[in-house]
Amino acid sequence: MALDATGEEGDDALMARFAAGDQSAARVLTIRHAPRALALARRMLRDEAEAEDVTQEAMLRVWRLAPDWRPGEAKLSTWIHRVTFNLSTDRLRRRKSAPLEAAPEPVDETPGALAGLEASDRAAALRQAIDALPERQRRAVEMRHFDELSNPEIAEALEVSVEAVESLLARGRRALARSLTPHRRRLGLE
Protein backbone atom coordinates (compact mmCIF):
# COMPACT_ATOMS: atom_id res chain seq x y z
CA MET A 1 0.00 0.00 0.00
CA ALA A 2 1.52 3.36 -1.08
CA LEU A 3 0.96 6.05 1.57
CA ASP A 4 1.25 9.77 0.95
CA ALA A 5 2.71 12.44 3.26
CA THR A 6 -0.47 12.48 5.38
CA GLY A 7 -0.29 8.74 5.97
CA GLU A 8 -3.22 8.04 3.65
CA GLU A 9 -3.15 5.74 0.67
CA GLY A 10 -2.36 7.81 -2.43
CA ASP A 11 -4.74 8.32 -5.34
CA ASP A 12 -2.49 6.43 -7.77
CA ALA A 13 -2.51 3.35 -5.53
CA LEU A 14 -6.28 3.61 -5.07
CA MET A 15 -6.79 3.88 -8.83
CA ALA A 16 -4.69 0.73 -9.33
CA ARG A 17 -6.70 -1.11 -6.67
CA PHE A 18 -9.98 -0.04 -8.25
CA ALA A 19 -8.76 -1.08 -11.71
CA ALA A 20 -8.04 -4.50 -10.19
CA GLY A 21 -11.65 -4.73 -8.97
CA ASP A 22 -11.43 -3.38 -5.40
CA GLN A 23 -14.71 -1.47 -4.85
CA SER A 24 -13.55 -0.10 -1.48
CA ALA A 25 -10.92 1.94 -3.35
CA ALA A 26 -13.71 3.57 -5.36
CA ARG A 27 -15.52 4.52 -2.13
CA VAL A 28 -12.37 6.13 -0.70
CA LEU A 29 -11.74 8.09 -3.91
CA THR A 30 -15.38 9.24 -4.01
CA ILE A 31 -15.29 10.41 -0.40
CA ARG A 32 -12.00 12.17 -1.07
CA HIS A 33 -12.82 13.93 -4.37
CA ALA A 34 -16.58 14.21 -4.92
CA PRO A 35 -17.16 17.04 -2.38
CA ARG A 36 -14.73 19.39 -4.17
CA ALA A 37 -16.18 18.48 -7.56
CA LEU A 38 -19.69 19.15 -6.24
CA ALA A 39 -18.63 22.51 -4.76
CA LEU A 40 -17.14 23.58 -8.10
CA ALA A 41 -20.20 22.48 -10.06
CA ARG A 42 -22.56 24.22 -7.59
CA ARG A 43 -20.60 27.45 -7.86
CA MET A 44 -20.53 27.38 -11.64
CA LEU A 45 -24.04 26.13 -12.34
CA ARG A 46 -25.94 27.56 -9.35
CA ASP A 47 -28.31 24.60 -9.62
CA GLU A 48 -28.10 21.75 -7.11
CA ALA A 49 -29.55 19.02 -9.35
CA GLU A 50 -27.28 19.91 -12.26
CA ALA A 51 -24.26 20.13 -9.94
CA GLU A 52 -25.00 16.64 -8.61
CA ASP A 53 -25.35 15.31 -12.18
CA VAL A 54 -22.02 16.85 -13.19
CA THR A 55 -20.30 15.43 -10.10
CA GLN A 56 -21.69 11.98 -10.81
CA GLU A 57 -20.55 12.18 -14.44
CA ALA A 58 -17.06 13.30 -13.37
CA MET A 59 -16.75 10.39 -10.95
CA LEU A 60 -18.03 7.95 -13.60
CA ARG A 61 -15.26 9.17 -15.88
CA VAL A 62 -12.76 8.42 -13.10
CA TRP A 63 -14.03 4.84 -12.91
CA ARG A 64 -13.85 4.40 -16.68
CA LEU A 65 -10.33 5.85 -16.68
CA ALA A 66 -9.01 3.65 -13.82
CA PRO A 67 -7.63 0.80 -15.98
CA ASP A 68 -5.70 3.30 -18.13
CA TRP A 69 -4.56 5.64 -15.31
CA ARG A 70 -0.83 6.33 -15.54
CA PRO A 71 0.56 7.05 -12.06
CA GLY A 72 2.73 10.12 -11.75
CA GLU A 73 1.58 11.82 -14.97
CA ALA A 74 -1.04 14.03 -13.34
CA LYS A 75 -2.69 14.48 -9.99
CA LEU A 76 -6.12 12.87 -9.88
CA SER A 77 -7.58 15.86 -8.01
CA THR A 78 -6.44 18.22 -10.78
CA TRP A 79 -7.82 15.88 -13.46
CA ILE A 80 -11.21 15.68 -11.69
CA HIS A 81 -11.27 19.48 -11.30
CA ARG A 82 -10.67 19.95 -15.03
CA VAL A 83 -13.32 17.36 -15.97
CA THR A 84 -15.86 18.96 -13.60
CA PHE A 85 -15.05 22.43 -14.93
CA ASN A 86 -15.43 21.27 -18.55
CA LEU A 87 -18.70 19.41 -17.88
CA SER A 88 -20.11 22.46 -16.08
CA THR A 89 -19.01 24.76 -18.88
CA ASP A 90 -20.72 22.49 -21.42
CA ARG A 91 -23.96 22.66 -19.43
CA LEU A 92 -23.74 26.46 -19.21
CA ARG A 93 -23.30 26.65 -22.99
CA ARG A 94 -26.35 24.44 -23.52
CA ARG A 95 -28.38 26.62 -21.16
CA LYS A 96 -27.77 29.67 -23.30
CA SER A 97 -29.37 27.97 -26.26
CA ALA A 98 -32.21 26.29 -24.34
CA PRO A 99 -35.70 27.80 -24.51
CA LEU A 100 -36.93 29.67 -21.43
CA GLU A 101 -39.57 27.00 -20.78
CA ALA A 102 -36.79 24.43 -20.23
CA ALA A 103 -35.22 26.43 -17.39
CA PRO A 104 -35.68 24.83 -13.97
CA GLU A 105 -37.85 26.51 -11.36
CA PRO A 106 -35.72 28.39 -8.83
CA VAL A 107 -35.50 26.77 -5.39
CA ASP A 108 -36.27 28.99 -2.39
CA GLU A 109 -33.83 28.28 0.45
CA THR A 110 -34.27 31.62 2.24
CA PRO A 111 -32.77 31.92 5.75
CA GLY A 112 -34.25 34.14 8.51
CA ALA A 113 -35.25 37.65 7.39
CA LEU A 114 -32.44 39.95 8.59
CA ALA A 115 -29.67 37.36 8.58
CA GLY A 116 -30.76 36.22 5.16
CA LEU A 117 -30.71 39.76 3.77
CA GLU A 118 -27.26 40.50 5.19
CA ALA A 119 -25.78 37.20 4.02
CA SER A 120 -27.41 37.60 0.64
CA ASP A 121 -26.07 41.14 0.31
CA ARG A 122 -22.53 40.04 1.19
CA ALA A 123 -22.66 37.02 -1.10
CA ALA A 124 -24.05 39.07 -4.00
CA ALA A 125 -21.40 41.76 -3.60
CA LEU A 126 -18.65 39.16 -3.42
CA ARG A 127 -20.00 37.16 -6.38
CA GLN A 128 -20.34 40.36 -8.43
CA ALA A 129 -16.77 41.38 -7.55
CA ILE A 130 -15.43 37.91 -8.39
CA ASP A 131 -17.39 37.77 -11.66
CA ALA A 132 -15.88 41.14 -12.65
CA LEU A 133 -12.32 39.78 -12.42
CA PRO A 134 -10.53 38.82 -15.63
CA GLU A 135 -11.13 35.12 -16.45
CA ARG A 136 -7.75 33.73 -15.34
CA GLN A 137 -7.71 35.76 -12.10
CA ARG A 138 -11.29 34.67 -11.35
CA ARG A 139 -10.52 31.00 -11.93
CA ALA A 140 -7.34 31.17 -9.80
CA VAL A 141 -9.17 32.90 -6.91
CA GLU A 142 -12.08 30.43 -7.07
CA MET A 143 -9.80 27.38 -7.19
CA ARG A 144 -7.72 28.67 -4.26
CA HIS A 145 -10.47 29.95 -1.97
CA PHE A 146 -13.52 27.87 -2.89
CA ASP A 147 -11.99 24.60 -4.10
CA GLU A 148 -9.08 24.88 -1.63
CA LEU A 149 -6.54 23.78 -4.25
CA SER A 150 -2.86 24.46 -3.65
CA ASN A 151 -0.93 26.81 -5.90
CA PRO A 152 0.83 23.91 -7.68
CA GLU A 153 -2.57 22.24 -8.31
CA ILE A 154 -3.95 25.50 -9.69
CA ALA A 155 -0.86 25.92 -11.87
CA GLU A 156 -1.40 22.46 -13.32
CA ALA A 157 -5.11 23.06 -13.92
CA LEU A 158 -4.50 26.44 -15.60
CA GLU A 159 -1.38 25.18 -17.38
CA VAL A 160 0.80 28.00 -16.04
CA SER A 161 3.73 28.26 -13.63
CA VAL A 162 3.29 28.47 -9.85
CA GLU A 163 4.71 32.01 -10.04
CA ALA A 164 2.01 32.95 -12.54
CA VAL A 165 -0.64 31.57 -10.16
CA GLU A 166 0.79 33.64 -7.31
CA SER A 167 0.65 36.73 -9.52
CA LEU A 168 -2.93 35.98 -10.62
CA LEU A 169 -3.99 35.50 -7.01
CA ALA A 170 -2.30 38.69 -5.81
CA ARG A 171 -3.83 40.78 -8.60
CA GLY A 172 -7.24 39.15 -8.07
CA ARG A 173 -7.20 39.81 -4.32
CA ARG A 174 -6.17 43.45 -4.84
CA ALA A 175 -8.97 43.92 -7.36
CA LEU A 176 -11.48 42.33 -4.97
CA ALA A 177 -10.33 44.57 -2.11
CA ARG A 178 -10.71 47.67 -4.30
CA SER A 179 -14.11 46.53 -5.53
CA LEU A 180 -15.49 45.69 -2.06
CA THR A 181 -14.06 48.67 -0.13
CA PRO A 182 -17.02 51.00 -0.86
CA HIS A 183 -19.41 48.30 0.48
CA ARG A 184 -17.58 47.40 3.72
CA ARG A 185 -19.78 49.37 6.14
CA ARG A 186 -23.06 48.48 4.40
CA LEU A 187 -22.13 44.78 4.37
CA GLY A 188 -21.01 44.71 8.00
CA LEU A 189 -17.39 43.97 7.09
CA GLU A 190 -15.83 46.73 9.25
mmCIF file of N, CA, C and O in Angstrom, residues 67-130:
data_model
loop_
_atom_site.group_PDB
_atom_site.id
_atom_site.type_symbol
_atom_site.label_atom_id
_atom_site.label_comp_id
_atom_site.label_asym_id
_atom_site.label_seq_id
_atom_site.Cartn_x
_atom_site.Cartn_y
_atom_site.Cartn_z
ATOM 1 N N PRO A 67 -8.556 1.792 -15.402
ATOM 2 C CA PRO A 67 -7.631 0.804 -15.984
ATOM 3 C C PRO A 67 -6.490 1.432 -16.796
ATOM 4 O O PRO A 67 -5.430 0.835 -16.939
ATOM 5 N N ASP A 68 -6.705 2.643 -17.297
ATOM 6 C CA ASP A 68 -5.696 3.303 -18.126
ATOM 7 C C ASP A 68 -4.922 4.397 -17.381
ATOM 8 O O ASP A 68 -4.114 5.096 -17.977
ATOM 9 N N TRP A 69 -5.217 4.579 -16.082
ATOM 10 C CA TRP A 69 -4.560 5.641 -15.306
ATOM 11 C C TRP A 69 -3.058 5.390 -15.244
ATOM 12 O O TRP A 69 -2.616 4.293 -14.952
ATOM 13 N N ARG A 70 -2.286 6.429 -15.551
ATOM 14 C CA ARG A 70 -0.830 6.329 -15.538
ATOM 15 C C ARG A 70 -0.308 7.116 -14.335
ATOM 16 O O ARG A 70 -0.262 8.349 -14.379
ATOM 17 N N PRO A 71 0.077 6.395 -13.287
ATOM 18 C CA PRO A 71 0.557 7.052 -12.064
ATOM 19 C C PRO A 71 1.698 8.016 -12.341
ATOM 20 O O PRO A 71 2.567 7.746 -13.157
ATOM 21 N N GLY A 72 1.650 9.144 -11.657
ATOM 22 C CA GLY A 72 2.726 10.115 -11.747
ATOM 23 C C GLY A 72 2.607 11.110 -12.882
ATOM 24 O O GLY A 72 3.312 12.106 -12.898
ATOM 25 N N GLU A 73 1.710 10.880 -13.842
ATOM 26 C CA GLU A 73 1.583 11.819 -14.972
ATOM 27 C C GLU A 73 0.820 13.069 -14.575
ATOM 28 O O GLU A 73 1.139 14.158 -15.018
ATOM 29 N N ALA A 74 -0.227 12.898 -13.789
ATOM 30 C CA ALA A 74 -1.036 14.031 -13.345
ATOM 31 C C ALA A 74 -1.622 13.683 -11.995
ATOM 32 O O ALA A 74 -1.718 12.513 -11.629
ATOM 33 N N LYS A 75 -2.018 14.726 -11.256
ATOM 34 C CA LYS A 75 -2.694 14.478 -9.992
ATOM 35 C C LYS A 75 -4.165 14.199 -10.290
ATOM 36 O O LYS A 75 -4.776 14.900 -11.096
ATOM 37 N N LEU A 76 -4.722 13.216 -9.652
ATOM 38 C CA LEU A 76 -6.118 12.871 -9.880
ATOM 39 C C LEU A 76 -7.032 14.038 -9.512
ATOM 40 O O LEU A 76 -7.988 14.327 -10.231
ATOM 41 N N SER A 77 -6.731 14.734 -8.427
ATOM 42 C CA SER A 77 -7.575 15.860 -8.007
ATOM 43 C C SER A 77 -7.626 16.940 -9.085
ATOM 44 O O SER A 77 -8.687 17.512 -9.362
ATOM 45 N N THR A 78 -6.496 17.209 -9.717
ATOM 46 C CA THR A 78 -6.440 18.216 -10.781
ATOM 47 C C THR A 78 -7.231 17.733 -11.993
ATOM 48 O O THR A 78 -7.966 18.499 -12.624
ATOM 49 N N TRP A 79 -7.103 16.454 -12.323
ATOM 50 C CA TRP A 79 -7.818 15.884 -13.456
ATOM 51 C C TRP A 79 -9.330 15.962 -13.216
ATOM 52 O O TRP A 79 -10.082 16.365 -14.105
ATOM 53 N N ILE A 80 -9.780 15.619 -12.017
ATOM 54 C CA ILE A 80 -11.213 15.679 -11.687
ATOM 55 C C ILE A 80 -11.695 17.124 -11.741
ATOM 56 O O ILE A 80 -12.793 17.397 -12.236
ATOM 57 N N HIS A 81 -10.887 18.057 -11.257
ATOM 58 C CA HIS A 81 -11.267 19.478 -11.303
ATOM 59 C C HIS A 81 -11.485 19.916 -12.748
ATOM 60 O O HIS A 81 -12.474 20.554 -13.078
ATOM 61 N N ARG A 82 -10.556 19.554 -13.630
ATOM 62 C CA ARG A 82 -10.673 19.949 -15.032
ATOM 63 C C ARG A 82 -11.909 19.319 -15.674
ATOM 64 O O ARG A 82 -12.641 19.975 -16.403
ATOM 65 N N VAL A 83 -12.146 18.038 -15.406
ATOM 66 C CA VAL A 83 -13.319 17.356 -15.973
ATOM 67 C C VAL A 83 -14.600 18.024 -15.473
ATOM 68 O O VAL A 83 -15.522 18.302 -16.251
ATOM 69 N N THR A 84 -14.674 18.309 -14.171
ATOM 70 C CA THR A 84 -15.860 18.959 -13.600
ATOM 71 C C THR A 84 -16.055 20.342 -14.205
ATOM 72 O O THR A 84 -17.174 20.723 -14.569
ATOM 73 N N PHE A 85 -14.973 21.092 -14.331
ATOM 74 C CA PHE A 85 -15.053 22.426 -14.932
ATOM 75 C C PHE A 85 -15.569 22.336 -16.369
ATOM 76 O O PHE A 85 -16.465 23.079 -16.770
ATOM 77 N N ASN A 86 -15.021 21.411 -17.144
ATOM 78 C CA ASN A 86 -15.433 21.271 -18.547
ATOM 79 C C ASN A 86 -16.889 20.814 -18.663
ATOM 80 O O ASN A 86 -17.636 21.328 -19.512
ATOM 81 N N LEU A 87 -17.310 19.866 -17.837
ATOM 82 C CA LEU A 87 -18.702 19.408 -17.875
ATOM 83 C C LEU A 87 -19.655 20.547 -17.497
ATOM 84 O O LEU A 87 -20.710 20.720 -18.117
ATOM 85 N N SER A 88 -19.278 21.328 -16.495
ATOM 86 C CA SER A 88 -20.114 22.460 -16.076
ATOM 87 C C SER A 88 -20.181 23.516 -17.171
ATOM 88 O O SER A 88 -21.254 24.065 -17.452
ATOM 89 N N THR A 89 -19.041 23.783 -17.793
ATOM 90 C CA THR A 89 -19.008 24.762 -18.885
ATOM 91 C C THR A 89 -19.904 24.306 -20.039
ATOM 92 O O THR A 89 -20.648 25.113 -20.614
ATOM 93 N N ASP A 90 -19.858 23.020 -20.362
ATOM 94 C CA ASP A 90 -20.724 22.486 -21.419
ATOM 95 C C ASP A 90 -22.191 22.703 -21.081
ATOM 96 O O ASP A 90 -22.989 23.093 -21.941
ATOM 97 N N ARG A 91 -22.557 22.466 -19.839
ATOM 98 C CA ARG A 91 -23.957 22.664 -19.435
ATOM 99 C C ARG A 91 -24.350 24.138 -19.514
ATOM 100 O O ARG A 91 -25.469 24.451 -19.915
ATOM 101 N N LEU A 92 -23.438 25.026 -19.127
ATOM 102 C CA LEU A 92 -23.738 26.455 -19.215
ATOM 103 C C LEU A 92 -23.941 26.879 -20.668
ATOM 104 O O LEU A 92 -24.821 27.688 -20.965
ATOM 105 N N ARG A 93 -23.143 26.329 -21.563
ATOM 106 C CA ARG A 93 -23.300 26.652 -22.992
ATOM 107 C C ARG A 93 -24.652 26.168 -23.507
ATOM 108 O O ARG A 93 -25.314 26.852 -24.278
ATOM 109 N N ARG A 94 -25.049 24.967 -23.087
ATOM 110 C CA ARG A 94 -26.347 24.435 -23.523
ATOM 111 C C ARG A 94 -27.491 25.264 -22.969
ATOM 112 O O ARG A 94 -28.507 25.439 -23.637
ATOM 113 N N ARG A 95 -27.336 25.786 -21.767
ATOM 114 C CA ARG A 95 -28.384 26.617 -21.163
ATOM 115 C C ARG A 95 -28.663 27.851 -22.008
ATOM 116 O O ARG A 95 -29.801 28.255 -22.155
ATOM 117 N N LYS A 96 -27.613 28.444 -22.531
ATOM 118 C CA LYS A 96 -27.774 29.674 -23.298
ATOM 119 C C LYS A 96 -28.612 29.457 -24.545
ATOM 120 O O LYS A 96 -29.269 30.366 -25.024
ATOM 121 N N SER A 97 -28.598 28.233 -25.057
ATOM 122 C CA SER A 97 -29.368 27.970 -26.262
ATOM 123 C C SER A 97 -30.704 27.284 -25.969
ATOM 124 O O SER A 97 -31.479 27.049 -26.872
ATOM 125 N N ALA A 98 -30.962 26.975 -24.698
ATOM 126 C CA ALA A 98 -32.206 26.294 -24.343
ATOM 127 C C ALA A 98 -33.351 27.305 -24.254
ATOM 128 O O ALA A 98 -33.160 28.447 -23.858
ATOM 129 N N PRO A 99 -34.556 26.891 -24.621
ATOM 130 C CA PRO A 99 -35.699 27.796 -24.511
ATOM 131 C C PRO A 99 -36.006 28.097 -23.035
ATOM 132 O O PRO A 99 -35.703 27.303 -22.144
ATOM 133 N N LEU A 100 -36.622 29.237 -22.783
ATOM 134 C CA LEU A 100 -36.931 29.668 -21.431
ATOM 135 C C LEU A 100 -37.802 28.650 -20.695
ATOM 136 O O LEU A 100 -37.638 28.432 -19.497
ATOM 137 N N GLU A 101 -38.681 27.980 -21.407
ATOM 138 C CA GLU A 101 -39.572 26.998 -20.780
ATOM 139 C C GLU A 101 -38.785 25.827 -20.194
ATOM 140 O O GLU A 101 -39.252 25.147 -19.288
ATOM 141 N N ALA A 102 -37.593 25.564 -20.699
ATOM 142 C CA ALA A 102 -36.791 24.435 -20.234
ATOM 143 C C ALA A 102 -36.005 24.759 -18.967
ATOM 144 O O ALA A 102 -35.445 23.867 -18.347
ATOM 145 N N ALA A 103 -35.975 26.038 -18.582
ATOM 146 C CA ALA A 103 -35.217 26.429 -17.393
ATOM 147 C C ALA A 103 -35.885 25.870 -16.137
ATOM 148 O O ALA A 103 -37.114 25.879 -16.022
ATOM 149 N N PRO A 104 -35.090 25.366 -15.194
ATOM 150 C CA PRO A 104 -35.678 24.826 -13.966
ATOM 151 C C PRO A 104 -36.265 25.926 -13.097
ATOM 152 O O PRO A 104 -35.821 27.077 -13.142
ATOM 153 N N GLU A 105 -37.260 25.571 -12.308
ATOM 154 C CA GLU A 105 -37.850 26.513 -11.364
ATOM 155 C C GLU A 105 -36.816 26.811 -10.284
ATOM 156 O O GLU A 105 -36.155 25.898 -9.784
ATOM 157 N N PRO A 106 -36.680 28.076 -9.889
ATOM 158 C CA PRO A 106 -35.724 28.389 -8.825
ATOM 159 C C PRO A 106 -36.187 27.792 -7.488
ATOM 160 O O PRO A 106 -37.379 27.725 -7.208
ATOM 161 N N VAL A 107 -35.209 27.350 -6.694
ATOM 162 C CA VAL A 107 -35.499 26.771 -5.391
ATOM 163 C C VAL A 107 -35.339 27.851 -4.337
ATOM 164 O O VAL A 107 -34.353 28.576 -4.330
ATOM 165 N N ASP A 108 -36.318 27.986 -3.446
ATOM 166 C CA ASP A 108 -36.268 28.994 -2.393
ATOM 167 C C ASP A 108 -35.712 28.384 -1.118
ATOM 168 O O ASP A 108 -36.360 27.579 -0.473
ATOM 169 N N GLU A 109 -34.469 28.757 -0.773
ATOM 170 C CA GLU A 109 -33.827 28.282 0.447
ATOM 171 C C GLU A 109 -33.489 29.473 1.330
ATOM 172 O O GLU A 109 -32.387 29.601 1.851
ATOM 173 N N THR A 110 -34.464 30.364 1.528
ATOM 174 C CA THR A 110 -34.267 31.616 2.236
ATOM 175 C C THR A 110 -34.058 31.409 3.725
ATOM 176 O O THR A 110 -34.869 30.749 4.375
ATOM 177 N N PRO A 111 -32.961 31.975 4.296
ATOM 178 C CA PRO A 111 -32.765 31.923 5.752
ATOM 179 C C PRO A 111 -33.659 32.954 6.443
ATOM 180 O O PRO A 111 -34.477 33.607 5.780
ATOM 181 N N GLY A 112 -33.478 33.147 7.762
ATOM 182 C CA GLY A 112 -34.248 34.144 8.506
ATOM 183 C C GLY A 112 -34.139 35.515 7.869
ATOM 184 O O GLY A 112 -33.153 35.833 7.215
ATOM 185 N N ALA A 113 -35.115 36.372 8.091
ATOM 186 C CA ALA A 113 -35.246 37.648 7.389
ATOM 187 C C ALA A 113 -33.986 38.510 7.395
ATOM 188 O O ALA A 113 -33.371 38.704 6.353
ATOM 189 N N LEU A 114 -33.580 39.033 8.549
ATOM 190 C CA LEU A 114 -32.440 39.953 8.587
ATOM 191 C C LEU A 114 -31.128 39.248 8.255
ATOM 192 O O LEU A 114 -30.343 39.729 7.437
ATOM 193 N N ALA A 115 -30.902 38.102 8.854
ATOM 194 C CA ALA A 115 -29.665 37.357 8.581
ATOM 195 C C ALA A 115 -29.599 36.977 7.106
ATOM 196 O O ALA A 115 -28.536 37.044 6.486
ATOM 197 N N GLY A 116 -30.716 36.589 6.562
ATOM 198 C CA GLY A 116 -30.761 36.224 5.155
ATOM 199 C C GLY A 116 -30.441 37.393 4.253
ATOM 200 O O GLY A 116 -29.701 37.255 3.271
ATOM 201 N N LEU A 117 -30.978 38.564 4.576
ATOM 202 C CA LEU A 117 -30.712 39.763 3.770
ATOM 203 C C LEU A 117 -29.240 40.153 3.834
ATOM 204 O O LEU A 117 -28.621 40.469 2.814
ATOM 205 N N GLU A 118 -28.674 40.129 5.044
ATOM 206 C CA GLU A 118 -27.260 40.496 5.190
ATOM 207 C C GLU A 118 -26.354 39.506 4.475
ATOM 208 O O GLU A 118 -25.436 39.896 3.760
ATOM 209 N N ALA A 119 -26.605 38.230 4.676
ATOM 210 C CA ALA A 119 -25.781 37.204 4.025
ATOM 211 C C ALA A 119 -25.935 37.285 2.513
ATOM 212 O O ALA A 119 -24.955 37.166 1.772
ATOM 213 N N SER A 120 -27.142 37.503 2.068
ATOM 214 C CA SER A 120 -27.410 37.605 0.636
ATOM 215 C C SER A 120 -26.701 38.815 0.038
ATOM 216 O O SER A 120 -26.129 38.734 -1.053
ATOM 217 N N ASP A 121 -26.746 39.922 0.755
ATOM 218 C CA ASP A 121 -26.072 41.145 0.307
ATOM 219 C C ASP A 121 -24.569 40.923 0.183
ATOM 220 O O ASP A 121 -23.960 41.306 -0.807
ATOM 221 N N ARG A 122 -23.969 40.302 1.217
ATOM 222 C CA ARG A 122 -22.530 40.039 1.190
ATOM 223 C C ARG A 122 -22.168 39.088 0.056
ATOM 224 O O ARG A 122 -21.211 39.302 -0.680
ATOM 225 N N ALA A 123 -22.943 38.018 -0.060
ATOM 226 C CA ALA A 123 -22.656 37.025 -1.100
ATOM 227 C C ALA A 123 -22.799 37.631 -2.491
ATOM 228 O O ALA A 123 -21.984 37.372 -3.378
ATOM 229 N N ALA A 124 -23.836 38.447 -2.688
ATOM 230 C CA ALA A 124 -24.054 39.069 -4.002
ATOM 231 C C ALA A 124 -22.922 40.036 -4.340
ATOM 232 O O ALA A 124 -22.438 40.058 -5.477
ATOM 233 N N ALA A 125 -22.495 40.817 -3.361
ATOM 234 C CA ALA A 125 -21.402 41.761 -3.605
ATOM 235 C C ALA A 125 -20.107 41.008 -3.928
ATOM 236 O O ALA A 125 -19.375 41.373 -4.854
ATOM 237 N N LEU A 126 -19.846 39.949 -3.175
ATOM 238 C CA LEU A 126 -18.648 39.157 -3.421
ATOM 239 C C LEU A 126 -18.722 38.470 -4.782
ATOM 240 O O LEU A 126 -17.769 38.491 -5.560
ATOM 241 N N ARG A 127 -19.845 37.850 -5.093
ATOM 242 C CA ARG A 127 -20.001 37.159 -6.378
ATOM 243 C C ARG A 127 -19.848 38.155 -7.520
ATOM 244 O O ARG A 127 -19.184 37.869 -8.524
ATOM 245 N N GLN A 128 -20.450 39.347 -7.384
ATOM 246 C CA GLN A 128 -20.340 40.360 -8.430
ATOM 247 C C GLN A 128 -18.886 40.791 -8.604
ATOM 248 O O GLN A 128 -18.401 40.925 -9.729
ATOM 249 N N ALA A 129 -18.182 40.973 -7.484
ATOM 250 C CA ALA A 129 -16.770 41.383 -7.553
ATOM 251 C C ALA A 129 -15.925 40.275 -8.187
ATOM 252 O O ALA A 129 -15.046 40.554 -9.013
ATOM 253 N N ILE A 130 -16.187 39.029 -7.816
ATOM 254 C CA ILE A 130 -15.426 37.911 -8.392
ATOM 255 C C ILE A 130 -15.731 37.782 -9.881
ATOM 256 O O ILE A 130 -14.834 37.592 -10.693
#
